[in-house]
Amino acid sequence: MDVNREVILAPSLLSADFSRLALELEALERAGVPWVHWDVMDGSFVPNITFGAPVIARCRKESALFFDVHLMIDDPDRYLEDFVQAGADLVCVHAEACRHLERTLSEIAAMGAKPAVALNPHTPLEMIDYILPQVHMVLIMSVNPGFGGQKFIPFSLDKIRRLKTLLASRRLKTLIQVDGGVSPENAFELVQCGADVLVSGSAFFNHPPYAQRHETFMRSARRKK
């Protein structure tokens, strides 16, 4: 794999200080972080509740960062317009939560946001085989969604490799994102397997200053064997 390609770190705000989100976004921007990952949870699709479109809309006014909005919610079609209007640059839905996945992704694109699809650890790649050409990114969940601070599931590495091979065979430039248990310790292996976007929550926010932590991730992701 070409480990010299661009790698993006997207800190997950699930591990940020909710009482000062605007300040956290400002600090991330100063640190040179390009993306920020919003884990939207509804307490139904996953056993936790986080933030909704109104919070994102308010924070959008305070930040120029790329807003990567990950909808871990049932029947996301009901709220697509809300999140796009709130300022999502990319909207990622779970294949497991969509009754008509192709239509959902098409609607996201029609609204002006980049469409993406996420797969839980147990979900096979075959579930998204036919829609790969229309997504900007595929998110491989490397933990079971719902809570931060979980350990990386090892078989996710093979899943990333197989997805990268599949995309290459079709000459698709679809990004591969990995979320769950991502740290500087496994960043290089993830990039080597094919990951383009690394989502990190506690392994990022628990180690300030942010600029230094961002550099640590980037240096780890690109290190030579």
Short mmCIF file of C-alpha atoms in Angstrom, two decimals:
data_model
loop_
_atom_site.label_atom_id
_atom_site.label_comp_id
_atom_site.label_asym_id
_atom_site.label_seq_id
_atom_site.Cartn_x
_atom_site.Cartn_y
_atom_site.Cartn_z
CA MET A 1 0.00 0.00 0.00
CA ASP A 2 1.07 3.57 -0.64
CA VAL A 3 1.53 4.90 2.90
CA ASN A 4 2.69 8.26 1.54
CA ARG A 5 -0.83 9.17 0.39
CA GLU A 6 -2.79 11.75 2.34
CA VAL A 7 -4.04 10.55 5.70
CA ILE A 8 -6.74 12.48 7.58
CA LEU A 9 -7.25 12.47 11.32
CA ALA A 10 -10.84 13.15 12.40
CA PRO A 11 -11.06 13.57 16.19
CA SER A 12 -14.37 12.31 17.54
CA LEU A 13 -16.19 14.92 19.59
CA LEU A 14 -17.75 12.09 21.57
CA SER A 15 -14.64 12.42 23.77
CA ALA A 16 -14.53 16.23 23.79
CA ASP A 17 -15.77 18.48 26.58
CA PHE A 18 -19.47 18.90 25.74
CA SER A 19 -19.69 22.01 27.90
CA ARG A 20 -17.26 23.89 25.65
CA LEU A 21 -17.70 22.48 22.16
CA ALA A 22 -17.16 25.81 20.39
CA LEU A 23 -13.86 26.27 22.20
CA GLU A 24 -12.86 22.68 21.44
CA LEU A 25 -13.52 23.26 17.73
CA GLU A 26 -11.46 26.44 17.82
CA ALA A 27 -8.58 24.59 19.47
CA LEU A 28 -8.76 21.78 16.92
CA GLU A 29 -8.66 24.26 14.07
CA ARG A 30 -5.60 25.97 15.55
CA ALA A 31 -3.97 22.56 15.92
CA GLY A 32 -4.21 21.95 12.17
CA VAL A 33 -6.84 19.22 12.33
CA PRO A 34 -8.80 19.21 9.02
CA TRP A 35 -11.88 17.13 9.95
CA VAL A 36 -14.01 16.65 13.04
CA HIS A 37 -16.20 13.59 13.58
CA TRP A 38 -19.70 13.99 15.04
CA ASP A 39 -21.08 10.75 16.53
CA VAL A 40 -24.85 11.24 16.53
CA MET A 41 -26.57 8.60 18.69
CA ASP A 42 -30.27 8.13 19.36
CA GLY A 43 -30.39 5.64 22.23
CA SER A 44 -32.14 3.15 19.95
CA PHE A 45 -29.79 2.07 17.17
CA VAL A 46 -27.01 2.30 19.76
CA PRO A 47 -27.25 2.35 23.58
CA ASN A 48 -26.29 5.98 24.07
CA ILE A 49 -27.57 9.50 23.32
CA THR A 50 -25.31 12.34 22.20
CA PHE A 51 -26.13 15.46 20.19
CA GLY A 52 -28.55 16.36 17.42
CA ALA A 53 -28.80 18.75 14.49
CA PRO A 54 -29.39 21.91 16.60
CA VAL A 55 -26.04 21.47 18.37
CA ILE A 56 -24.23 20.92 15.09
CA ALA A 57 -25.95 23.93 13.52
CA ARG A 58 -24.84 26.17 16.37
CA CYS A 59 -21.27 24.89 16.22
CA ARG A 60 -21.20 25.25 12.44
CA LYS A 61 -21.31 29.02 12.95
CA GLU A 62 -18.15 28.79 15.04
CA SER A 63 -16.01 26.54 12.85
CA ALA A 64 -14.68 26.13 9.34
CA LEU A 65 -13.62 22.52 9.92
CA PHE A 66 -14.95 19.73 7.72
CA PHE A 67 -17.96 18.31 9.59
CA ASP A 68 -18.07 14.52 9.22
CA VAL A 69 -21.47 13.56 10.66
CA HIS A 70 -21.91 9.90 11.55
CA LEU A 71 -25.57 9.03 12.09
CA MET A 72 -25.86 6.07 14.45
CA ILE A 73 -29.64 6.30 14.42
CA ASP A 74 -32.64 4.29 13.30
CA ASP A 75 -34.39 5.35 10.09
CA PRO A 76 -31.94 8.17 9.29
CA ASP A 77 -34.01 9.29 6.28
CA ARG A 78 -36.24 11.24 8.69
CA TYR A 79 -33.37 13.55 9.64
CA LEU A 80 -31.12 13.82 6.59
CA GLU A 81 -32.32 17.31 5.67
CA ASP A 82 -31.93 18.50 9.26
CA PHE A 83 -28.28 17.49 9.43
CA VAL A 84 -27.39 18.78 5.99
CA GLN A 85 -29.00 22.12 6.76
CA ALA A 86 -27.20 22.13 10.10
CA GLY A 87 -23.91 22.20 8.20
CA ALA A 88 -22.80 18.61 7.69
CA ASP A 89 -20.22 18.39 4.92
CA LEU A 90 -20.51 14.60 4.89
CA VAL A 91 -23.35 12.44 6.17
CA CYS A 92 -22.60 8.82 6.98
CA VAL A 93 -25.46 6.38 7.54
CA HIS A 94 -25.35 2.80 8.71
CA ALA A 95 -26.23 0.18 6.13
CA GLU A 96 -27.94 -1.76 8.91
CA ALA A 97 -30.27 1.18 9.68
CA CYS A 98 -31.47 1.92 6.13
CA ARG A 99 -34.38 0.15 4.49
CA HIS A 100 -33.48 1.51 1.04
CA LEU A 101 -29.80 2.34 1.24
CA GLU A 102 -29.31 3.45 -2.35
CA ARG A 103 -32.16 5.95 -2.07
CA THR A 104 -30.84 7.30 1.22
CA LEU A 105 -27.37 7.88 -0.25
CA SER A 106 -28.84 9.50 -3.36
CA GLU A 107 -30.85 11.89 -1.19
CA ILE A 108 -27.77 12.92 0.77
CA ALA A 109 -25.95 13.73 -2.46
CA ALA A 110 -28.95 15.61 -3.86
CA MET A 111 -29.01 17.78 -0.73
CA GLY A 112 -25.42 18.81 -1.35
CA ALA A 113 -23.52 16.74 1.21
CA LYS A 114 -21.05 13.92 0.56
CA PRO A 115 -22.71 10.51 1.09
CA ALA A 116 -20.99 7.82 3.14
CA VAL A 117 -21.94 4.44 4.53
CA ALA A 118 -20.87 2.69 7.75
CA LEU A 119 -20.66 -1.00 8.56
CA ASN A 120 -20.77 -2.50 12.03
CA PRO A 121 -18.09 -5.09 12.86
CA HIS A 122 -20.29 -8.09 12.07
CA THR A 123 -21.66 -6.70 8.78
CA PRO A 124 -20.06 -8.13 5.62
CA LEU A 125 -18.72 -5.96 2.80
CA GLU A 126 -21.15 -7.66 0.42
CA MET A 127 -23.95 -5.57 1.92
CA ILE A 128 -22.59 -2.45 0.18
CA ASP A 129 -21.19 -4.05 -2.98
CA TYR A 130 -23.50 -2.36 -5.47
CA ILE A 131 -23.52 1.12 -3.96
CA LEU A 132 -19.73 1.60 -3.71
CA PRO A 133 -19.55 3.84 -6.82
CA GLN A 134 -21.92 6.39 -5.30
CA VAL A 135 -20.31 6.87 -1.88
CA HIS A 136 -17.53 9.29 -0.99
CA MET A 137 -16.43 7.14 1.94
CA VAL A 138 -16.97 3.79 3.65
CA LEU A 139 -16.66 3.71 7.44
CA ILE A 140 -15.43 0.44 8.92
CA MET A 141 -16.47 0.26 12.57
CA SER A 142 -13.66 -1.44 14.47
CA VAL A 143 -15.67 -1.53 17.71
CA ASN A 144 -19.36 -2.06 18.35
CA PRO A 145 -20.87 1.43 18.18
CA GLY A 146 -22.32 3.29 21.12
CA PHE A 147 -19.49 4.11 23.48
CA GLY A 148 -16.00 5.58 23.34
CA GLY A 149 -12.85 4.05 24.76
CA GLN A 150 -13.40 0.50 23.47
CA LYS A 151 -10.66 -1.86 22.31
CA PHE A 152 -9.97 -2.32 18.61
CA ILE A 153 -11.45 -5.52 17.13
CA PRO A 154 -8.54 -7.30 15.35
CA PHE A 155 -10.50 -8.81 12.44
CA SER A 156 -11.22 -5.25 11.28
CA LEU A 157 -7.76 -5.21 9.70
CA ASP A 158 -8.68 -7.93 7.22
CA LYS A 159 -11.95 -6.17 6.47
CA ILE A 160 -10.08 -2.96 5.63
CA ARG A 161 -7.64 -4.86 3.39
CA ARG A 162 -10.44 -6.57 1.51
CA LEU A 163 -12.31 -3.31 1.02
CA LYS A 164 -9.17 -1.60 -0.27
CA THR A 165 -8.59 -4.43 -2.74
CA LEU A 166 -12.20 -4.26 -3.90
CA LEU A 167 -12.07 -0.50 -4.44
CA ALA A 168 -8.76 -0.76 -6.31
CA SER A 169 -10.13 -3.49 -8.58
CA ARG A 170 -12.93 -1.11 -9.61
CA ARG A 171 -10.63 1.91 -9.82
CA LEU A 172 -12.73 3.74 -7.24
CA LYS A 173 -11.26 6.57 -5.16
CA THR A 174 -13.67 6.01 -2.29
CA LEU A 175 -12.13 6.86 1.07
CA ILE A 176 -11.88 4.26 3.82
CA GLN A 177 -12.50 5.51 7.35
CA VAL A 178 -11.85 3.53 10.53
CA ASP A 179 -13.56 4.28 13.85
CA GLY A 180 -12.96 2.52 17.15
CA GLY A 181 -9.83 1.89 19.18
CA VAL A 182 -7.68 3.98 16.84
CA SER A 183 -4.45 5.27 18.37
CA PRO A 184 -0.89 6.19 17.38
CA GLU A 185 0.04 2.60 18.24
CA ASN A 186 -2.04 1.10 15.42
CA ALA A 187 -2.25 4.06 13.01
CA PHE A 188 0.53 2.83 10.74
CA GLU A 189 -0.95 -0.66 10.40
CA LEU A 190 -4.38 0.80 9.63
CA VAL A 191 -2.97 3.04 6.89
CA GLN A 192 -0.93 0.16 5.53
CA CYS A 193 -4.14 -1.88 5.27
CA GLY A 194 -5.83 0.90 3.31
CA ALA A 195 -7.34 3.40 5.75
CA ASP A 196 -7.48 7.04 4.61
CA VAL A 197 -9.37 8.65 7.52
CA LEU A 198 -8.67 7.78 11.15
CA VAL A 199 -11.29 8.60 13.77
CA SER A 200 -9.97 8.86 17.30
CA GLY A 201 -11.77 9.91 20.45
CA SER A 202 -10.22 9.30 23.86
CA ALA A 203 -6.82 8.46 22.36
CA PHE A 204 -6.78 11.99 20.97
CA PHE A 205 -8.64 14.22 23.44
CA ASN A 206 -7.07 12.68 26.54
CA HIS A 207 -3.61 13.72 25.37
CA PRO A 208 -3.36 17.49 24.93
CA PRO A 209 -1.99 19.73 23.57
CA TYR A 210 -3.96 18.98 20.42
CA ALA A 211 -1.35 20.20 17.93
CA GLN A 212 1.23 17.87 19.41
CA ARG A 213 -1.19 14.95 19.51
CA HIS A 214 -2.18 15.56 15.89
CA GLU A 215 1.49 15.51 14.89
CA THR A 216 2.01 12.30 16.87
CA PHE A 217 -0.82 10.62 14.96
CA MET A 218 0.45 11.83 11.59
CA ARG A 219 4.01 10.81 12.32
CA SER A 220 2.85 7.37 13.51
CA ALA A 221 0.62 6.88 10.46
CA ARG A 222 3.51 7.54 8.06
CA ARG A 223 6.41 5.87 9.84
CA LYS A 224 8.57 3.44 7.93
CA LYS A 225 8.98 -0.17 8.88
#
